[in-house]
Coordinates of C-alpha atoms in Angstrom, one line a residue:
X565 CA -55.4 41.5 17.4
X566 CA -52.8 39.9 15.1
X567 CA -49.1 41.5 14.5
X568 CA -49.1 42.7 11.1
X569 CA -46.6 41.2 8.4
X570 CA -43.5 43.3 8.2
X571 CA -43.6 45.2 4.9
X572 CA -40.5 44.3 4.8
X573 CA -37.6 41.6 5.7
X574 CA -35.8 43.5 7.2
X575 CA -38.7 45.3 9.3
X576 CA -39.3 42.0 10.7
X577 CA -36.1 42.2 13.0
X578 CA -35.5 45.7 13.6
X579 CA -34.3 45.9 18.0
X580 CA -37.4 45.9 20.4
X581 CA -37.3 47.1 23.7
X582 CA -36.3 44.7 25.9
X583 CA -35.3 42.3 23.7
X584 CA -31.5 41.1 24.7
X585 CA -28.3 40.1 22.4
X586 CA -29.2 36.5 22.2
X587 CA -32.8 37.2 21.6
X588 CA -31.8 39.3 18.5
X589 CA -29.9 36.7 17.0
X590 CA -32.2 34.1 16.9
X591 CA -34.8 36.6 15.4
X592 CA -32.7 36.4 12.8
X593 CA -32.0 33.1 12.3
X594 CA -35.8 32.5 12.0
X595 CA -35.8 35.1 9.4
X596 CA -33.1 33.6 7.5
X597 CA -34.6 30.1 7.3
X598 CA -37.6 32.1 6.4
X599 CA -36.6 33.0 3.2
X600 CA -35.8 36.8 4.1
X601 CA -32.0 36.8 3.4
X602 CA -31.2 39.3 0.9
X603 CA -31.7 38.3 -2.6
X604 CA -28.8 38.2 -5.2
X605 CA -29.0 40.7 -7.7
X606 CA -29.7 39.9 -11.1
X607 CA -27.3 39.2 -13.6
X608 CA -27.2 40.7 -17.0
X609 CA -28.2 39.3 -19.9
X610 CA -24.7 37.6 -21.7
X611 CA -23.8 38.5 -25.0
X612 CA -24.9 35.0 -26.1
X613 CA -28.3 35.4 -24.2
X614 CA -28.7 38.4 -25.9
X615 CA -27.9 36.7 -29.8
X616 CA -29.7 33.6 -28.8
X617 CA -32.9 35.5 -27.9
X618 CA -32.4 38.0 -31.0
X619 CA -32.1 34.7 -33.1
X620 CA -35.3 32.9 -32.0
X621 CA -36.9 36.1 -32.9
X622 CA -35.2 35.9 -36.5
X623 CA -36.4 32.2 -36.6
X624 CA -40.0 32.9 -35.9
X625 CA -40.0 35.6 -38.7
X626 CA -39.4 32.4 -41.8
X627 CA -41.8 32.3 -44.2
X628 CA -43.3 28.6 -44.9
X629 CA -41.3 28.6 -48.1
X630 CA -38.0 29.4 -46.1
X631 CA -37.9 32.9 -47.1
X632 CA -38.1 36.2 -44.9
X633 CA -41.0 38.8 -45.3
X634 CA -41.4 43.0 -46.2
X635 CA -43.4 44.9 -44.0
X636 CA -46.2 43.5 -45.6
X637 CA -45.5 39.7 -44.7
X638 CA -44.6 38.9 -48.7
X639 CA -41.2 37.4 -49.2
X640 CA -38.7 40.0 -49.8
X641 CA -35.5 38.4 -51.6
X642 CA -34.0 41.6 -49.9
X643 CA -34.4 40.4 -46.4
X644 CA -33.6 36.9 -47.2
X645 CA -30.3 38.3 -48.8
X646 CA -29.7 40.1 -45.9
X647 CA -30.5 37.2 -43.2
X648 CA -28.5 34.5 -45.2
X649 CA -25.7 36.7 -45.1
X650 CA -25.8 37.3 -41.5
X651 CA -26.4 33.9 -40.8
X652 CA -23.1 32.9 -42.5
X653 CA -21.3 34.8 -39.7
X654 CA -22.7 33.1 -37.0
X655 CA -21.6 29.4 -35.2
X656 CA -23.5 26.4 -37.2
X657 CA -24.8 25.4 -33.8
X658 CA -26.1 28.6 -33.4
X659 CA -28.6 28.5 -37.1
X660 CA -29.0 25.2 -37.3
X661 CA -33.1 25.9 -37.3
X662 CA -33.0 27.9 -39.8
X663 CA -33.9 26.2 -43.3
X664 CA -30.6 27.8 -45.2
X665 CA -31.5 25.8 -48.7
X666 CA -35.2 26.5 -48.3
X667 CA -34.5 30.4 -48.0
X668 CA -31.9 30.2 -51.2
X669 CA -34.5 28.6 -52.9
X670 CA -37.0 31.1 -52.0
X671 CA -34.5 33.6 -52.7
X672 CA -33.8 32.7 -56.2
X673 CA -37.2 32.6 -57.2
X674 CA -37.8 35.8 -56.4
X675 CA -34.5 37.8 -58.0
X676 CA -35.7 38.5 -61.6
X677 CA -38.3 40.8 -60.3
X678 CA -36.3 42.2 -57.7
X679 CA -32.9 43.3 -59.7
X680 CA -34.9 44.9 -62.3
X681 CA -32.6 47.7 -63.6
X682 CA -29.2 45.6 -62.0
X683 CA -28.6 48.7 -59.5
X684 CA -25.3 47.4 -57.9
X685 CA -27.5 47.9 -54.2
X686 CA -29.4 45.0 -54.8
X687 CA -27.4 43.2 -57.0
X688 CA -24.5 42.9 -54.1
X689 CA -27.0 42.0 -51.9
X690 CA -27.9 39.5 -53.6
X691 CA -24.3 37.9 -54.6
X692 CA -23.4 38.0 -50.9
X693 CA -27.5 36.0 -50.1
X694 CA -26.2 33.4 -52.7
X695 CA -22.8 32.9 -51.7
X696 CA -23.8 32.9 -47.4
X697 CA -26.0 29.9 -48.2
X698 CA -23.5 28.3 -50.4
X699 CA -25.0 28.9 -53.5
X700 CA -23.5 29.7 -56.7
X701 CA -23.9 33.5 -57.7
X702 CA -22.5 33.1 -61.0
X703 CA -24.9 30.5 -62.2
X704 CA -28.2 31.0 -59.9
X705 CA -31.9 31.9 -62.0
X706 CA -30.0 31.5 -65.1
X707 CA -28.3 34.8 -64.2
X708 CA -24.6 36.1 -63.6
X709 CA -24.8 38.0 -60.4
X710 CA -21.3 38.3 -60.5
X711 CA -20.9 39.4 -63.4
X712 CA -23.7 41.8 -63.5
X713 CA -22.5 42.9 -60.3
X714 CA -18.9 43.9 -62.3
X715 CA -20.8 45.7 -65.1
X716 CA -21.2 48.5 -62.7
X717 CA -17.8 49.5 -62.1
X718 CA -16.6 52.5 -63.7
X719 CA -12.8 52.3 -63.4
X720 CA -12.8 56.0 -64.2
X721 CA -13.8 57.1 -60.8
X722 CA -13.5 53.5 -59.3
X723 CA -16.9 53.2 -58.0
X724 CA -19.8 50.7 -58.5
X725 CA -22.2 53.2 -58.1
X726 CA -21.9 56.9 -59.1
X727 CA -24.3 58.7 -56.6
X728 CA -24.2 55.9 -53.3
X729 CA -21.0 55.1 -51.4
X730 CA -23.2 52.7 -49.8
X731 CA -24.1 50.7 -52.6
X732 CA -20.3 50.8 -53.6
X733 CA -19.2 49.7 -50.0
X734 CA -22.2 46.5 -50.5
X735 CA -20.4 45.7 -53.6
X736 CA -16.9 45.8 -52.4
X737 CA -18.2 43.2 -49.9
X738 CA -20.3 41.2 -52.1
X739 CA -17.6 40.4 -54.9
X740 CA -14.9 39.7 -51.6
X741 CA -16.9 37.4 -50.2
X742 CA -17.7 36.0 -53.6
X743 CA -14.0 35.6 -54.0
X744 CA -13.1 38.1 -56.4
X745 CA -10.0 40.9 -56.7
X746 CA -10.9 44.6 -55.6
X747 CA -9.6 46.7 -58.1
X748 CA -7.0 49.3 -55.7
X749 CA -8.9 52.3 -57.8
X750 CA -12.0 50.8 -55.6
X751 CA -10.1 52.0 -52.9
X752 CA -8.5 54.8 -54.3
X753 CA -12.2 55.5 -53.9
X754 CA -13.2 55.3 -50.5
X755 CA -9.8 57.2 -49.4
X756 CA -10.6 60.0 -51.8
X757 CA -13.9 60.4 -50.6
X758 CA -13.2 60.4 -46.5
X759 CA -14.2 64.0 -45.1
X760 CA -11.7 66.3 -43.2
X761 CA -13.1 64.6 -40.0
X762 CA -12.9 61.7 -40.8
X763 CA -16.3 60.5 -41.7
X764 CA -17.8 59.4 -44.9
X765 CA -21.2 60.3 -46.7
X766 CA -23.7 58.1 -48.5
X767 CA -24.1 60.4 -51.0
X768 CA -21.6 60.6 -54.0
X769 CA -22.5 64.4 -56.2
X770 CA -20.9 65.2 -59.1
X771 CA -18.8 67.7 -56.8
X772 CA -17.3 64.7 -54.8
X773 CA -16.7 62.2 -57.3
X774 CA -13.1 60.8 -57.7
X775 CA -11.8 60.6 -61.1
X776 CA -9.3 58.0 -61.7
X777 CA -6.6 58.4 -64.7
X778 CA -6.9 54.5 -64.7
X779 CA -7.8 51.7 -62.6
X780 CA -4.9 52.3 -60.1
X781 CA -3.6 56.0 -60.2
X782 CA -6.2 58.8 -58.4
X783 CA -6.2 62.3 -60.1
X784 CA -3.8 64.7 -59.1
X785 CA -6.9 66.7 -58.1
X786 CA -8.8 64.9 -55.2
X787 CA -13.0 66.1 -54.9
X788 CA -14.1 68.1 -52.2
X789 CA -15.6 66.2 -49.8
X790 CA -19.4 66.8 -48.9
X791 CA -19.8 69.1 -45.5
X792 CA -21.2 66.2 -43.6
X793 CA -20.9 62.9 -43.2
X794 CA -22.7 60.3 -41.2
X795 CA -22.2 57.4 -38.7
X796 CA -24.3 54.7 -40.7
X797 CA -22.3 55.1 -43.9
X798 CA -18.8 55.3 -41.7
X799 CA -19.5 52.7 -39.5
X800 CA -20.1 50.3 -42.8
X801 CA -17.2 51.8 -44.5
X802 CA -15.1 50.9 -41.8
X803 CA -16.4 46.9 -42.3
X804 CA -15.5 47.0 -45.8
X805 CA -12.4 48.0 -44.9
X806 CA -12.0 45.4 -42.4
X807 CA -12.7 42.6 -45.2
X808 CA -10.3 44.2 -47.3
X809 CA -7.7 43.3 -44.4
X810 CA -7.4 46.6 -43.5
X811 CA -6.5 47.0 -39.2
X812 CA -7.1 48.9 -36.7
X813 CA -4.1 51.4 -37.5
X814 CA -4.3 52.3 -40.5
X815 CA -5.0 56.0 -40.9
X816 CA -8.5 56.2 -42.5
X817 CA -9.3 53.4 -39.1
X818 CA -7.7 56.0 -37.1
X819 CA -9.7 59.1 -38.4
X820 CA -13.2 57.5 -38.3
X821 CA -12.7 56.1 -34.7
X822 CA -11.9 59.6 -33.8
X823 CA -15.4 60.8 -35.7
X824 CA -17.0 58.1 -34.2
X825 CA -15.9 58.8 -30.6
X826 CA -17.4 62.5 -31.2
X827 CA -20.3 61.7 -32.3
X828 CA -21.3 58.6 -29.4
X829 CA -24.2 59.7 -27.2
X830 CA -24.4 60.0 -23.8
X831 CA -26.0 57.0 -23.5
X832 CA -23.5 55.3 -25.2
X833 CA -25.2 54.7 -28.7
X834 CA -25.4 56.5 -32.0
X835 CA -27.6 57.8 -34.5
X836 CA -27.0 58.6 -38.0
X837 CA -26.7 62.4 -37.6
X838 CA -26.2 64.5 -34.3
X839 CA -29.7 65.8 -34.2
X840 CA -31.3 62.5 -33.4
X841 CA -31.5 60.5 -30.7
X842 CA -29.2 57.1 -30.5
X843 CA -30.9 54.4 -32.4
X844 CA -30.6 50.3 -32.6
X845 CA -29.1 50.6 -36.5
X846 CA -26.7 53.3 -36.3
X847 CA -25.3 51.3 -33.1
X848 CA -25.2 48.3 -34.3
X849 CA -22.9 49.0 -37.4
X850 CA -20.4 50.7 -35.0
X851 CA -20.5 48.0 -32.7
X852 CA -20.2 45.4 -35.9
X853 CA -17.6 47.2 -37.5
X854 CA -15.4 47.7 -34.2
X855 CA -15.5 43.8 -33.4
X856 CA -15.0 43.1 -37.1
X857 CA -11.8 46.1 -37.0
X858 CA -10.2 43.3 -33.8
X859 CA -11.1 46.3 -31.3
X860 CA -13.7 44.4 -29.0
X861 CA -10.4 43.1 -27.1
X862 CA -8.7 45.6 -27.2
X863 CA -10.7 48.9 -27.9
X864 CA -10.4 52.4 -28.7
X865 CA -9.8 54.2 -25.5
X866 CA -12.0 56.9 -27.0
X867 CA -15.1 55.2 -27.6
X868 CA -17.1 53.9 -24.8
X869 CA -18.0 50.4 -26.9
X870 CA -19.3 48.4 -23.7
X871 CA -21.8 51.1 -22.4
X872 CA -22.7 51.0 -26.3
X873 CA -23.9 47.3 -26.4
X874 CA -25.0 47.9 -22.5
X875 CA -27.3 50.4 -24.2
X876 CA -28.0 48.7 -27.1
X877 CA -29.4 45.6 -25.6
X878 CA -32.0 47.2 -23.4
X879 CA -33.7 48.1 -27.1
X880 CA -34.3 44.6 -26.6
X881 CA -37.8 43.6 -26.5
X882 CA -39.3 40.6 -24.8
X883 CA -40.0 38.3 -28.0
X884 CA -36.1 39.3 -28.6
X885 CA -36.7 41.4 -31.6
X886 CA -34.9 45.0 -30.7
X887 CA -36.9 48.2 -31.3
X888 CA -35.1 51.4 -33.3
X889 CA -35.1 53.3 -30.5
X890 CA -36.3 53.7 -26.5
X891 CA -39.5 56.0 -27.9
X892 CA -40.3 54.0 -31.2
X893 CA -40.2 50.7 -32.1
X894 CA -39.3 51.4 -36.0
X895 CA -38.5 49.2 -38.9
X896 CA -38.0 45.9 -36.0
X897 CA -36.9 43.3 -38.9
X898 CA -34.3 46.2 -39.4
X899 CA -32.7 47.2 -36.1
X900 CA -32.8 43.9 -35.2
X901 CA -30.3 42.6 -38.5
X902 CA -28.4 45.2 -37.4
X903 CA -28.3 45.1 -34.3
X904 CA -27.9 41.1 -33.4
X905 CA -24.1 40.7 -35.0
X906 CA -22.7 43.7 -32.6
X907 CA -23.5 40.7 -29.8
X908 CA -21.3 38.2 -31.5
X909 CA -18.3 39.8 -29.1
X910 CA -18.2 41.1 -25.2
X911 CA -16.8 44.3 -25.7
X912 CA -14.4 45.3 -22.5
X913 CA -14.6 48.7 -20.8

């Protein structure tokens, strides 16, 4: 009867009786030559393996007219926006298969219908679309973006939206990257509207509103902040900060690193409030905002940032889209614009 294969390599030269020394060590050179030595262990995806993958995803999802879709596979000038302006970020080596001029157009077709009411959400959106692909947003669809854009501002409370910090924050970022002057009341703003812990809300109520005595001076009477705040709306604070020029040591940096470090998982991810699990989005506009805040270097000692993008890149699928979370895949276009510029540095332990 034949020897059974050894379940094993190693099986395959465990002692026998009888065997001597010499015996034993050319059992195992046979099993060497055989292909048994041990096997390396795998490396880890890169950070680059990780973008390039997420990025052939991305590239995969353009429409034939250059465009990128809604859940329902129509062009959505607000993921096109979005895209373009991600794209701009990235190496030109890196997006060179994408069809930049094709998705502009695309994207200008579509704004009329899209900005509607000229809500400073979209509208900022779309300013920073058109200027990522090199476009023009003060002349594009006959429109003004810019300038619509501006009609928002109050400079009574120094906000470009009176209910969303978010939409404010897209502005800022919009007109800066368009190449315009922040008004300081702007943020005056933000500052006046940082909680105790040093978060910030999304949501602006009539309780929380600044109000400015003019375009640079804050009240002598700062708002109460709202009782919670939450990582999303922090994390992209802390990026407008960033293209403001703002570092790493400023105070309002200083308090929202310190929220942030309380409210990191176990895992090493976020989500938007503390009674959720960590998800792809809320991790991905830490991880952005840290490495746009200089910190991937040289990070906060506080917040675990590498087991964070560990973490965050086992959302990632096979295809290279990234899911919301390890139990749901989500909104995918979504976690995965947020989630593919938090690979564009290698954080350090």
């Amino acid at each position: 009867m034949s020897t059974p294969m050894p379940t094993t390599c190693t099986d395959s030269v465990k002692p026998r009786v009888g065997l001597t020394a010499p015996w034993v060590f050319l059992l195992l050179l046979v099993w060497i030559s055989a292909g048994c030595a041990p096997t390396p262990a795998a490396q880890p995806a890169t950070v680059d393996d990780v973008r390039a993958h997420a990025l052939a995803w991305l590239h995969s999802q353009e429409l034939d007219t250059g465009g990128f879709p809604d859940s329902q596979g129509q062009i959505s000038p607000n993921s096109t926006s979005t895209v373009l302006a991600l794209l701009a970020t990235l190496p030109a080596d890196e997006i060179s298969e994408f069809r930049i001029q094709d998705a502009l157009t695309a994207l200008q077709s579509t704004l009329i219908d899209w900005l509607g009411a000229k809500d400073s959400g979209p509208l900022a959106r779309a300013v920073s679309g058109v200027t990522a692909a090199g476009g023009d947003p003060r002349h594009t669809a006959g429109q003004d973006l810019v300038a619509d854009l501006w009609a928002n501002y109050d400079p009574q409370t120094g906000l470009f939206h009176p209910e969303s910090l978010f939409r404010h924050l897209l502005a800022i970022q919009a007109l800066s990257a368009a190449g315009e002057t922040i008004p300081a009341a702007a943020q005056t703003a933000i500052s006046h509207l940082q909680q105790p812990d040093g978060s910030w809300s999304w949501r602006i109520t009539a309780s929380t509103q600044p109000t400015l005595s003019n375009t640079s001076t804050p009240s002598t009477e700062p708002p109460t902040p709202p009782t919670t705040g939450d990582v999303d709306t922090t994390a992209q604070t802390l990026r407008t900060l960033a293209a403001l020029g703002i570092t790493a040591d400023d105070s309002r940096v200083q308090a929202a690193l310190t929220y942030l470090a309380q409210t990191q998982s176990a895992q090493g991810g976020w989500a938007m409030d503390a009674d959720t699990p960590p998800n792809a989005d809320s991790t991905g506009l830490v991880l952005t905002a840290l490495g746009e805040l200089g910190l991937a270097d040289q990070p906060d000692p506080a917040i675990r940032a590498a087991q964070a993008q560990t973490w965050l890149a086992t959302l990632q699928q096979p295809d290279g889209s990234f899911h919301y979370s390890a139990d749901l895949p989500g909104a995918i276009f979504l976690a995965t614009l947020d989630s593919l510029p938090a690979f564009q540095w290698q954080f350090k332990p």
